[in-house]
Backbone as CSV, one residue per row, in Angstrom:
resi,resn,N_x,N_y,N_z,CA_x,CA_y,CA_z,C_x,C_y,C_z
1,MET,0.841,-1.210,0.034,-0.034,-0.020,-0.006,0.854,1.262,0.028
2,HIS,1.950,1.255,0.837,2.787,2.466,0.843,3.453,2.580,-0.551
3,HIS,3.839,1.445,-1.192,4.401,1.624,-2.551,3.389,2.141,-3.498
4,PHE,2.132,1.768,-3.343,1.055,2.266,-4.264,0.939,3.773,-4.182
5,PHE,0.864,4.368,-2.937,0.750,5.817,-2.765,2.004,6.572,-3.249
6,SER,3.149,5.943,-2.994,4.437,6.592,-3.459,4.404,6.708,-5.003
7,THR,3.917,5.626,-5.666,3.828,5.681,-7.129,2.892,6.728,-7.585
8,ILE,1.736,6.875,-6.958,0.712,7.946,-7.313,1.324,9.286,-7.076
9,PHE,2.005,9.551,-6.058,2.555,10.796,-5.748,3.661,11.176,-6.792
10,SER,4.475,10.169,-7.168,5.443,10.419,-8.142,4.865,10.797,-9.520
11,LEU,3.736,10.146,-9.911,3.018,10.423,-11.160,2.444,11.872,-11.106
12,LEU,1.860,12.230,-10.064,1.271,13.550,-9.890,2.381,14.595,-9.988
13,ALA,3.542,14.411,-9.411,4.700,15.348,-9.487,5.089,15.551,-10.928
14,ILE,5.126,14.385,-11.656,5.608,14.428,-13.007,4.691,15.234,-13.874
15,ILE,3.369,15.114,-13.731,2.422,15.843,-14.598,2.119,17.281,-14.030
16,GLY,2.786,17.648,-12.890,2.664,19.059,-12.462,1.599,19.279,-11.481
17,HIS,0.913,18.262,-10.932,-0.111,18.436,-9.953,0.426,18.677,-8.532
18,VAL,1.678,18.187,-8.334,2.362,18.376,-7.126,3.698,18.940,-7.382
19,SER,4.003,20.077,-6.789,5.235,20.746,-7.095,5.723,21.536,-5.833
20,GLY,7.032,21.459,-5.608,7.628,22.234,-4.488,7.980,23.623,-4.876
21,ARG,7.777,23.980,-6.163,8.212,25.245,-6.577,7.019,26.247,-6.802
22,PRO,6.976,27.399,-6.094,5.883,28.238,-6.195,5.788,28.812,-7.680
23,ALA,4.551,29.183,-8.073,4.413,29.589,-9.429,5.155,30.827,-9.747
24,GLU,5.343,31.730,-8.848,5.973,32.952,-9.142,7.474,32.840,-9.285
25,SER,8.078,31.739,-9.015,9.504,31.521,-9.131,9.904,30.441,-10.134
26,ARG,8.954,30.103,-11.059,9.359,28.993,-11.956,10.413,29.420,-12.904
27,SER,11.246,28.453,-13.232,12.404,28.741,-14.133,12.071,28.131,-15.486
28,GLU,12.151,28.971,-16.492,11.850,28.594,-17.873,12.728,29.303,-18.807
29,ARG,13.292,28.640,-19.809,14.147,29.316,-20.757,13.796,28.898,-22.159
30,SER,13.932,29.753,-23.119,13.701,29.439,-24.520,14.862,29.951,-25.354
31,VAL,15.558,29.074,-25.931,16.778,29.437,-26.741,16.320,29.864,-28.145
32,ASP,15.006,29.645,-28.508,14.570,29.869,-29.867,13.946,31.189,-30.010
33,ARG,13.772,32.014,-29.057,13.100,33.305,-29.129,13.977,34.275,-29.998
34,PRO,13.423,34.973,-31.021,14.272,35.915,-31.733,14.580,37.154,-30.962
35,TYR,15.723,37.689,-31.151,16.053,38.935,-30.430,16.489,40.046,-31.423
36,ARG,16.311,41.280,-30.911,16.519,42.488,-31.787,17.986,42.975,-31.735
37,SER,18.687,42.900,-30.553,19.977,43.351,-30.501,20.745,42.680,-29.360
38,GLU,22.079,42.630,-29.500,22.959,42.023,-28.539,23.796,43.092,-27.831
39,LEU,23.836,43.040,-26.485,24.562,44.070,-25.728,25.893,43.384,-25.205
40,THR,27.001,44.048,-25.451,28.351,43.586,-24.908,29.037,44.784,-24.360
41,VAL,30.053,44.470,-23.456,30.965,45.381,-22.988,32.382,45.031,-23.319
42,SER,33.381,45.911,-23.249,34.666,45.633,-23.741,35.704,45.221,-22.624
43,ASN,35.341,45.376,-21.358,36.213,45.087,-20.291,36.213,43.663,-19.702
44,GLY,35.409,42.773,-20.214,35.332,41.446,-19.635,36.662,40.663,-19.896
45,MET,36.871,39.731,-19.034,38.055,38.856,-19.109,37.733,37.728,-20.076
46,LYS,38.731,36.861,-20.358,38.729,35.897,-21.454,38.808,34.437,-21.029
47,TRP,38.875,34.149,-19.734,39.160,32.752,-19.337,37.852,32.058,-19.324
48,GLY,37.916,30.745,-19.766,36.748,29.940,-19.776,36.058,29.889,-21.089
49,SER,34.806,29.455,-21.162,34.102,29.300,-22.437,32.651,29.874,-22.334
50,TRP,32.041,30.259,-23.436,30.711,30.830,-23.377,29.747,29.627,-23.133
51,GLY,28.698,29.968,-22.192,27.722,28.989,-21.922,26.549,29.158,-22.900
52,TYR,25.402,28.555,-22.539,24.256,28.492,-23.447,23.526,29.932,-23.327
53,MET,22.849,30.264,-24.440,21.990,31.418,-24.382,20.663,31.025,-23.748
54,SER,20.191,31.822,-22.746,18.985,31.609,-22.051,18.050,32.770,-22.223
55,MET,16.875,32.512,-22.730,15.949,33.619,-23.108,14.679,33.564,-22.235
56,CYS,14.117,34.770,-21.934,12.808,34.783,-21.294,11.728,34.238,-22.242
57,PRO,10.654,33.656,-21.612,9.559,33.211,-22.452,8.988,34.336,-23.362
58,SER,8.365,33.973,-24.418,7.841,34.931,-25.276,6.923,35.912,-24.580
59,GLY,7.030,37.225,-24.906,6.170,38.234,-24.282,6.616,38.693,-22.927
60,ARG,7.831,38.180,-22.465,8.344,38.547,-21.146,9.676,39.196,-21.299
61,TYR,10.044,40.117,-20.353,11.291,40.847,-20.347,11.873,40.990,-18.979
62,ALA,13.181,41.031,-18.876,13.769,41.097,-17.530,13.579,42.464,-16.859
63,ALA,13.003,42.360,-15.690,12.779,43.520,-14.885,13.555,43.545,-13.544
64,GLY,14.225,42.480,-13.285,14.987,42.266,-12.117,16.143,41.351,-12.285
65,PHE,17.022,41.321,-11.211,18.215,40.429,-11.341,18.685,39.997,-9.904
66,SER,19.404,38.973,-9.805,20.162,38.610,-8.583,21.490,37.982,-9.021
67,LEU,22.395,37.945,-8.049,23.793,37.507,-8.330,24.186,36.353,-7.441
68,ARG,24.966,35.516,-8.003,25.603,34.479,-7.190,27.050,34.986,-6.808
69,VAL,27.347,35.162,-5.663,28.577,35.875,-5.182,29.238,35.069,-4.119
70,GLU,30.576,34.923,-4.329,31.456,34.397,-3.241,32.144,35.575,-2.631
71,GLY,31.903,35.811,-1.366,32.701,36.980,-0.612,34.059,36.656,-0.422
72,SER,34.823,37.544,0.078,36.265,37.418,0.291,36.464,36.313,1.183
73,VAL,37.492,35.416,0.707,37.825,34.234,1.503,39.197,34.401,2.190
74,GLY,39.656,35.653,2.303,40.884,35.911,3.023,42.073,35.477,2.238
75,ARG,42.824,34.587,2.787,44.016,34.103,2.095,43.770,33.021,1.070
76,GLY,42.520,32.618,0.908,42.159,31.569,-0.051,42.049,32.158,-1.470
77,ASP,41.419,31.411,-2.295,41.253,31.732,-3.720,39.879,32.386,-3.894
78,ASP,39.788,33.681,-4.191,38.558,34.386,-4.386,38.081,34.209,-5.842
79,THR,36.765,34.062,-5.980,36.148,33.995,-7.319,35.203,35.108,-7.577
80,ALA,34.727,35.792,-6.516,33.753,37.008,-6.596,32.511,36.611,-7.302
81,LEU,32.209,37.266,-8.436,30.928,37.014,-9.151,30.894,35.658,-9.876
82,ASN,29.906,34.867,-9.530,29.781,33.537,-10.171,28.629,33.334,-11.069
83,GLY,27.584,34.068,-10.890,26.343,33.915,-11.720,25.482,35.089,-11.746
84,ILE,24.663,35.213,-12.773,23.679,36.321,-12.930,22.292,35.625,-13.286
85,ARG,21.264,35.986,-12.530,19.994,35.398,-12.783,19.039,36.566,-13.149
86,LEU,18.287,36.487,-14.207,17.416,37.526,-14.664,15.985,37.061,-14.298
87,TYR,15.102,38.001,-14.008,13.641,37.745,-13.669,12.740,38.438,-14.676
88,CYS,12.037,37.530,-15.409,11.242,37.966,-16.584,9.760,38.174,-16.166
89,VAL,9.124,39.248,-16.570,7.772,39.498,-16.259,7.132,39.900,-17.579
90,ASP,5.724,39.801,-17.606,4.985,40.194,-18.868,4.522,41.608,-18.795
91,ARG,4.743,42.338,-17.658,4.367,43.775,-17.624,5.205,44.420,-16.439
92,PRO,5.487,45.672,-16.598,6.199,46.409,-15.522,5.405,46.341,-14.235
93,GLY,6.134,46.105,-13.120,5.533,46.083,-11.775,5.145,44.691,-11.435
94,SER,4.955,43.714,-12.272,4.534,42.399,-11.993,5.566,41.667,-11.220
95,ARG,5.174,40.787,-10.277,6.138,39.955,-9.634,5.844,38.452,-9.862
96,ASP,4.984,38.191,-10.912,4.777,36.900,-11.419,5.855,36.602,-12.422
97,TYR,6.944,35.981,-12.090,8.108,35.963,-12.878,8.557,34.551,-13.259
98,ASN,9.362,34.564,-14.335,10.199,33.396,-14.708,11.550,33.788,-14.530
99,SER,12.466,32.920,-13.946,13.860,33.210,-13.800,14.610,32.513,-14.875
100,ILE,15.662,33.108,-15.408,16.580,32.477,-16.371,18.058,32.772,-15.943
101,GLU,18.923,31.905,-16.357,20.367,32.113,-16.134,21.069,31.259,-17.200
102,SER,22.169,31.772,-17.537,23.158,30.990,-18.400,24.026,30.153,-17.460
103,ASN,25.221,29.742,-17.909,26.101,29.001,-17.128,26.524,29.726,-15.796
104,VAL,26.773,28.989,-14.737,27.061,29.607,-13.362,28.260,28.939,-12.778
105,GLY,29.078,29.649,-12.027,30.238,29.089,-11.378,29.707,28.370,-10.077
106,ASN,30.636,27.730,-9.465,30.466,26.764,-8.443,30.307,27.327,-6.963
107,TRP,30.685,28.561,-6.824,30.917,29.094,-5.449,29.890,30.313,-5.183
108,GLY,29.643,30.430,-3.826,28.900,31.558,-3.473,27.438,31.326,-3.186
109,GLU,26.680,32.455,-2.805,25.304,32.379,-2.455,24.590,33.385,-3.369
110,TRP,23.241,33.132,-3.612,22.473,34.099,-4.403,22.000,35.275,-3.529
111,THR,22.180,36.453,-4.095,21.690,37.696,-3.405,20.107,37.841,-3.598
112,ASP,19.561,38.795,-2.814,18.133,39.125,-3.007,17.931,39.704,-4.462
113,ILE,16.698,39.656,-4.941,16.408,40.185,-6.209,16.294,41.785,-6.145
114,LYS,16.892,42.458,-7.046,16.709,43.857,-7.319,15.858,44.064,-8.448
115,TRP,14.784,44.966,-8.264,13.823,45.212,-9.297,13.790,46.584,-9.800
116,CYS,13.551,46.727,-11.129,13.299,48.072,-11.688,12.055,48.641,-11.101
117,SER,12.048,49.934,-10.801,10.854,50.619,-10.203,9.857,50.815,-11.293
118,SER,10.316,50.886,-12.533,9.407,50.860,-13.693,10.088,50.380,-14.945
119,GLY,9.401,49.728,-15.804,9.943,49.304,-17.047,10.756,48.033,-16.901
120,TYR,11.805,47.909,-17.783,12.606,46.742,-17.920,14.090,47.116,-17.902
121,LEU,14.975,46.060,-17.721,16.424,46.330,-17.843,16.714,46.628,-19.260
122,THR,17.624,47.615,-19.501,17.854,48.074,-20.901,19.356,48.190,-21.227
123,SER,20.271,48.166,-20.257,21.721,48.244,-20.517,22.432,47.738,-19.265
124,PHE,23.685,47.497,-19.391,24.521,47.067,-18.228,25.941,47.523,-18.262
125,GLN,26.568,47.521,-17.161,27.935,47.829,-16.895,28.621,46.803,-15.989
126,LEU,29.817,46.326,-16.325,30.501,45.292,-15.598,31.768,45.837,-14.830
127,ARG,31.802,45.405,-13.600,33.025,45.741,-12.822,34.009,44.542,-12.879
128,VAL,35.217,44.728,-13.383,36.090,43.664,-13.704,37.479,43.897,-13.098
129,GLU,38.081,42.936,-12.517,39.554,42.990,-12.082,40.385,42.491,-13.126
130,SER,41.316,43.250,-13.694,42.244,42.809,-14.695,43.210,41.703,-14.236
131,SER,43.964,41.133,-15.033,44.833,40.010,-14.678,45.861,40.441,-13.647
132,GLN,46.011,39.560,-12.606,46.840,39.961,-11.438,48.228,39.158,-11.591
133,GLY,48.538,38.713,-12.751,49.805,37.967,-12.948,49.865,36.703,-12.114
134,ASP,50.798,36.690,-11.151,50.925,35.596,-10.267,50.007,35.660,-9.042
135,GLY,49.192,36.814,-8.983,48.323,36.934,-7.777,47.034,36.214,-8.082
136,ASP,46.060,36.501,-7.265,44.647,35.926,-7.226,43.783,36.704,-8.221
137,ASP,43.427,36.000,-9.290,42.534,36.655,-10.207,41.041,36.359,-9.746
138,THR,40.176,37.323,-10.020,38.773,37.175,-9.773,37.972,37.514,-10.961
139,ALA,38.458,38.185,-12.019,37.758,38.583,-13.241,36.507,39.437,-12.839
140,ALA,35.282,39.044,-13.375,34.090,39.866,-13.090,33.769,39.915,-11.606
141,ASN,33.398,41.124,-11.118,33.110,41.229,-9.701,31.686,41.697,-9.414
142,ASN,31.183,42.540,-10.272,29.772,43.101,-10.029,29.150,43.571,-11.388
143,ILE,27.968,43.884,-11.307,27.216,44.391,-12.454,26.233,45.498,-12.093
144,LYS,25.978,46.511,-12.987,24.916,47.475,-12.880,24.016,47.295,-14.116
145,PHE,22.723,47.601,-13.866,21.820,47.705,-14.969,21.105,49.069,-14.944
146,THR,20.749,49.636,-16.115,19.845,50.676,-16.180,18.405,50.056,-16.538
147,CYS,17.396,50.764,-15.985,16.016,50.405,-16.265,15.389,51.488,-17.268
148,THR,14.305,51.088,-17.893,13.530,52.040,-18.644,13.372,53.354,-17.874
149,GLY,13.730,54.528,-18.482,13.643,55.747,-17.762,14.961,56.184,-17.159
150,GLY,15.992,55.267,-17.059,17.327,55.652,-16.637,17.621,55.234,-15.219
151,PHE,16.723,54.677,-14.471,17.038,54.286,-13.101,18.118,53.237,-13.035
152,VAL,19.131,53.314,-12.192,20.304,52.383,-12.055,20.143,51.494,-10.942
153,LEU,20.355,50.123,-11.138,20.416,49.189,-10.123,21.869,48.635,-10.043
154,GLU,22.383,48.589,-8.904,23.785,47.964,-8.690,23.658,46.661,-7.929
155,GLY,24.389,45.678,-8.310,24.423,44.383,-7.632,25.080,44.474,-6.304
156,ASP,24.751,43.526,-5.367,25.392,43.388,-4.078,26.485,42.371,-4.187
157,SER,27.672,42.877,-4.514,28.827,41.985,-4.819,30.108,42.576,-4.373
158,THR,31.256,41.945,-4.761,32.505,42.446,-4.304,32.966,43.636,-5.158
159,ASN,34.111,44.276,-4.733,34.497,45.528,-5.282,35.950,45.472,-5.811
160,TRP,36.485,44.380,-6.090,37.831,44.383,-6.776,37.681,44.795,-8.148
161,GLY,38.704,45.483,-8.645,38.650,45.884,-10.083,37.958,47.257,-10.274
162,ASN,37.579,47.497,-11.532,37.066,48.803,-11.873,35.822,48.706,-12.884
163,TRP,34.972,49.672,-12.768,33.811,49.696,-13.690,34.298,50.029,-15.067
164,GLY,33.771,49.295,-16.076,34.057,49.643,-17.462,32.976,50.545,-18.062
165,ASN,32.949,50.723,-19.342,31.969,51.539,-19.999,30.592,50.823,-20.039
166,TRP,29.535,51.575,-20.123,28.197,50.946,-20.290,28.067,50.305,-21.633
167,SER,27.220,49.261,-21.615,26.872,48.716,-22.936,25.954,49.703,-23.707
168,PRO,25.770,49.393,-24.965,24.667,50.171,-25.641,23.375,49.944,-24.986
169,THR,22.390,50.848,-25.236,21.040,50.630,-24.758,20.275,49.770,-25.750
170,CYS,19.366,48.966,-25.111,18.598,48.038,-25.939,17.886,48.648,-27.230
171,MET,17.975,47.985,-28.310,17.023,48.165,-29.432,15.928,47.243,-29.182
172,GLY,14.694,47.696,-28.892,13.565,46.951,-28.585,13.049,47.351,-27.153
173,LYS,12.206,46.479,-26.593,11.499,46.853,-25.390,12.454,46.723,-24.164
174,GLY,13.312,45.696,-24.090,14.118,45.432,-23.001,14.949,44.209,-23.116
175,ILE,15.798,43.985,-22.099,16.577,42.755,-22.109,15.754,41.530,-21.937
176,CYS,15.992,40.451,-22.700,15.135,39.278,-22.718,15.983,37.995,-22.634
177,GLY,17.378,38.153,-22.648,18.189,36.875,-22.622,19.556,37.255,-22.142
178,ILE,20.341,36.132,-21.863,21.688,36.202,-21.286,22.525,35.154,-21.674
179,LYS,23.862,35.330,-21.871,24.850,34.248,-22.065,26.082,34.726,-21.232
180,THR,26.718,33.714,-20.522,27.831,34.115,-19.618,29.099,33.305,-20.020
181,LEU,30.211,33.937,-19.869,31.516,33.330,-20.005,32.076,32.905,-18.711
182,ILE,32.150,31.470,-18.457,32.508,30.960,-17.180,33.799,30.109,-17.322
183,GLU,34.708,30.353,-16.433,35.854,29.438,-16.292,35.527,28.301,-15.277
184,PRO,35.590,27.032,-15.751,35.286,25.972,-14.802,36.417,25.849,-13.681
185,SER,36.074,25.032,-12.703,37.075,24.780,-11.661,38.422,24.436,-12.227
186,GLN,39.477,25.051,-11.636,40.861,24.782,-11.997,41.485,23.866,-10.983
187,GLY,40.821,23.174,-10.165,41.435,22.232,-9.179,42.283,23.016,-8.251
188,ARG,43.544,22.741,-8.227,44.478,23.453,-7.384,45.005,24.787,-7.971
189,GLY,44.483,25.123,-9.111,44.865,26.397,-9.811,43.944,27.538,-9.292
190,ASP,44.132,28.760,-9.980,43.380,29.891,-9.664,42.063,30.035,-10.280
191,ASP,40.965,30.011,-9.586,39.619,30.053,-10.106,39.167,31.482,-10.249
192,THR,38.366,31.779,-11.380,37.782,33.050,-11.533,36.301,33.013,-11.743
193,ALA,35.772,31.901,-12.122,34.274,31.746,-12.317,33.802,32.673,-13.491
194,LEU,32.956,33.678,-13.193,32.371,34.476,-14.287,33.324,35.548,-14.778
195,ASN,33.590,35.551,-16.077,34.578,36.451,-16.767,33.890,37.499,-17.586
196,ASP,32.758,37.226,-18.273,32.051,38.189,-19.103,30.680,37.770,-19.294
197,VAL,29.903,38.653,-19.839,28.374,38.415,-20.066,27.918,39.078,-21.330
198,ARG,27.041,38.599,-22.009,26.228,39.271,-23.104,24.778,39.235,-22.747
199,MET,24.179,40.337,-23.174,22.686,40.380,-22.965,22.006,40.477,-24.333
200,PHE,20.789,40.123,-24.408,20.002,40.135,-25.653,18.695,40.845,-25.366
201,CYS,18.306,41.697,-26.406,17.110,42.544,-26.260,16.078,42.074,-27.298
202,CYS,14.766,42.122,-26.891,13.689,41.746,-27.762,12.672,42.857,-27.879
203,ASP,11.947,42.814,-29.068,10.807,43.799,-29.301,9.607,43.343,-28.442
């Protein structure tokens, strides 16, 4: 009898009648959505490889973000910024969102979500530490976004390195996708995790 109920519960979970994830935080990505423009910055580092492109579902645009950050580890190997997660909504001010992310590093914790007060994310700026030679490299450390109307959101992350130039502003309604450059674990070597990011904009 116990096996019977376990089987029924498993079937319900598969078809979506039982879920531990609340509706407002479901994760969904679509690599097939067409985009209007691609946003890049010139100060990203080059270690690692580009991950997959992750897009908001059709009709949704990013209005908030959170970061995966490893804080200072003292004498250990710092990696700083490890991941960027975007929160996609179908209208400004909505909190019924889908979350998307590209590849993410192995270290750190996710910060709280930062939301645009109006509109959507439309451009970004990256804080990057340049190569430290024989020292401890961290590569990307933090990110800022502008929202529709010019309001600026800054991530809660580390402060090594310097802010580069802003990306161009979206052609289209707002940011709708992301792709990250991530260096995988180097074992006993120097880890940097997230090195660079590209954003995509949709009509």
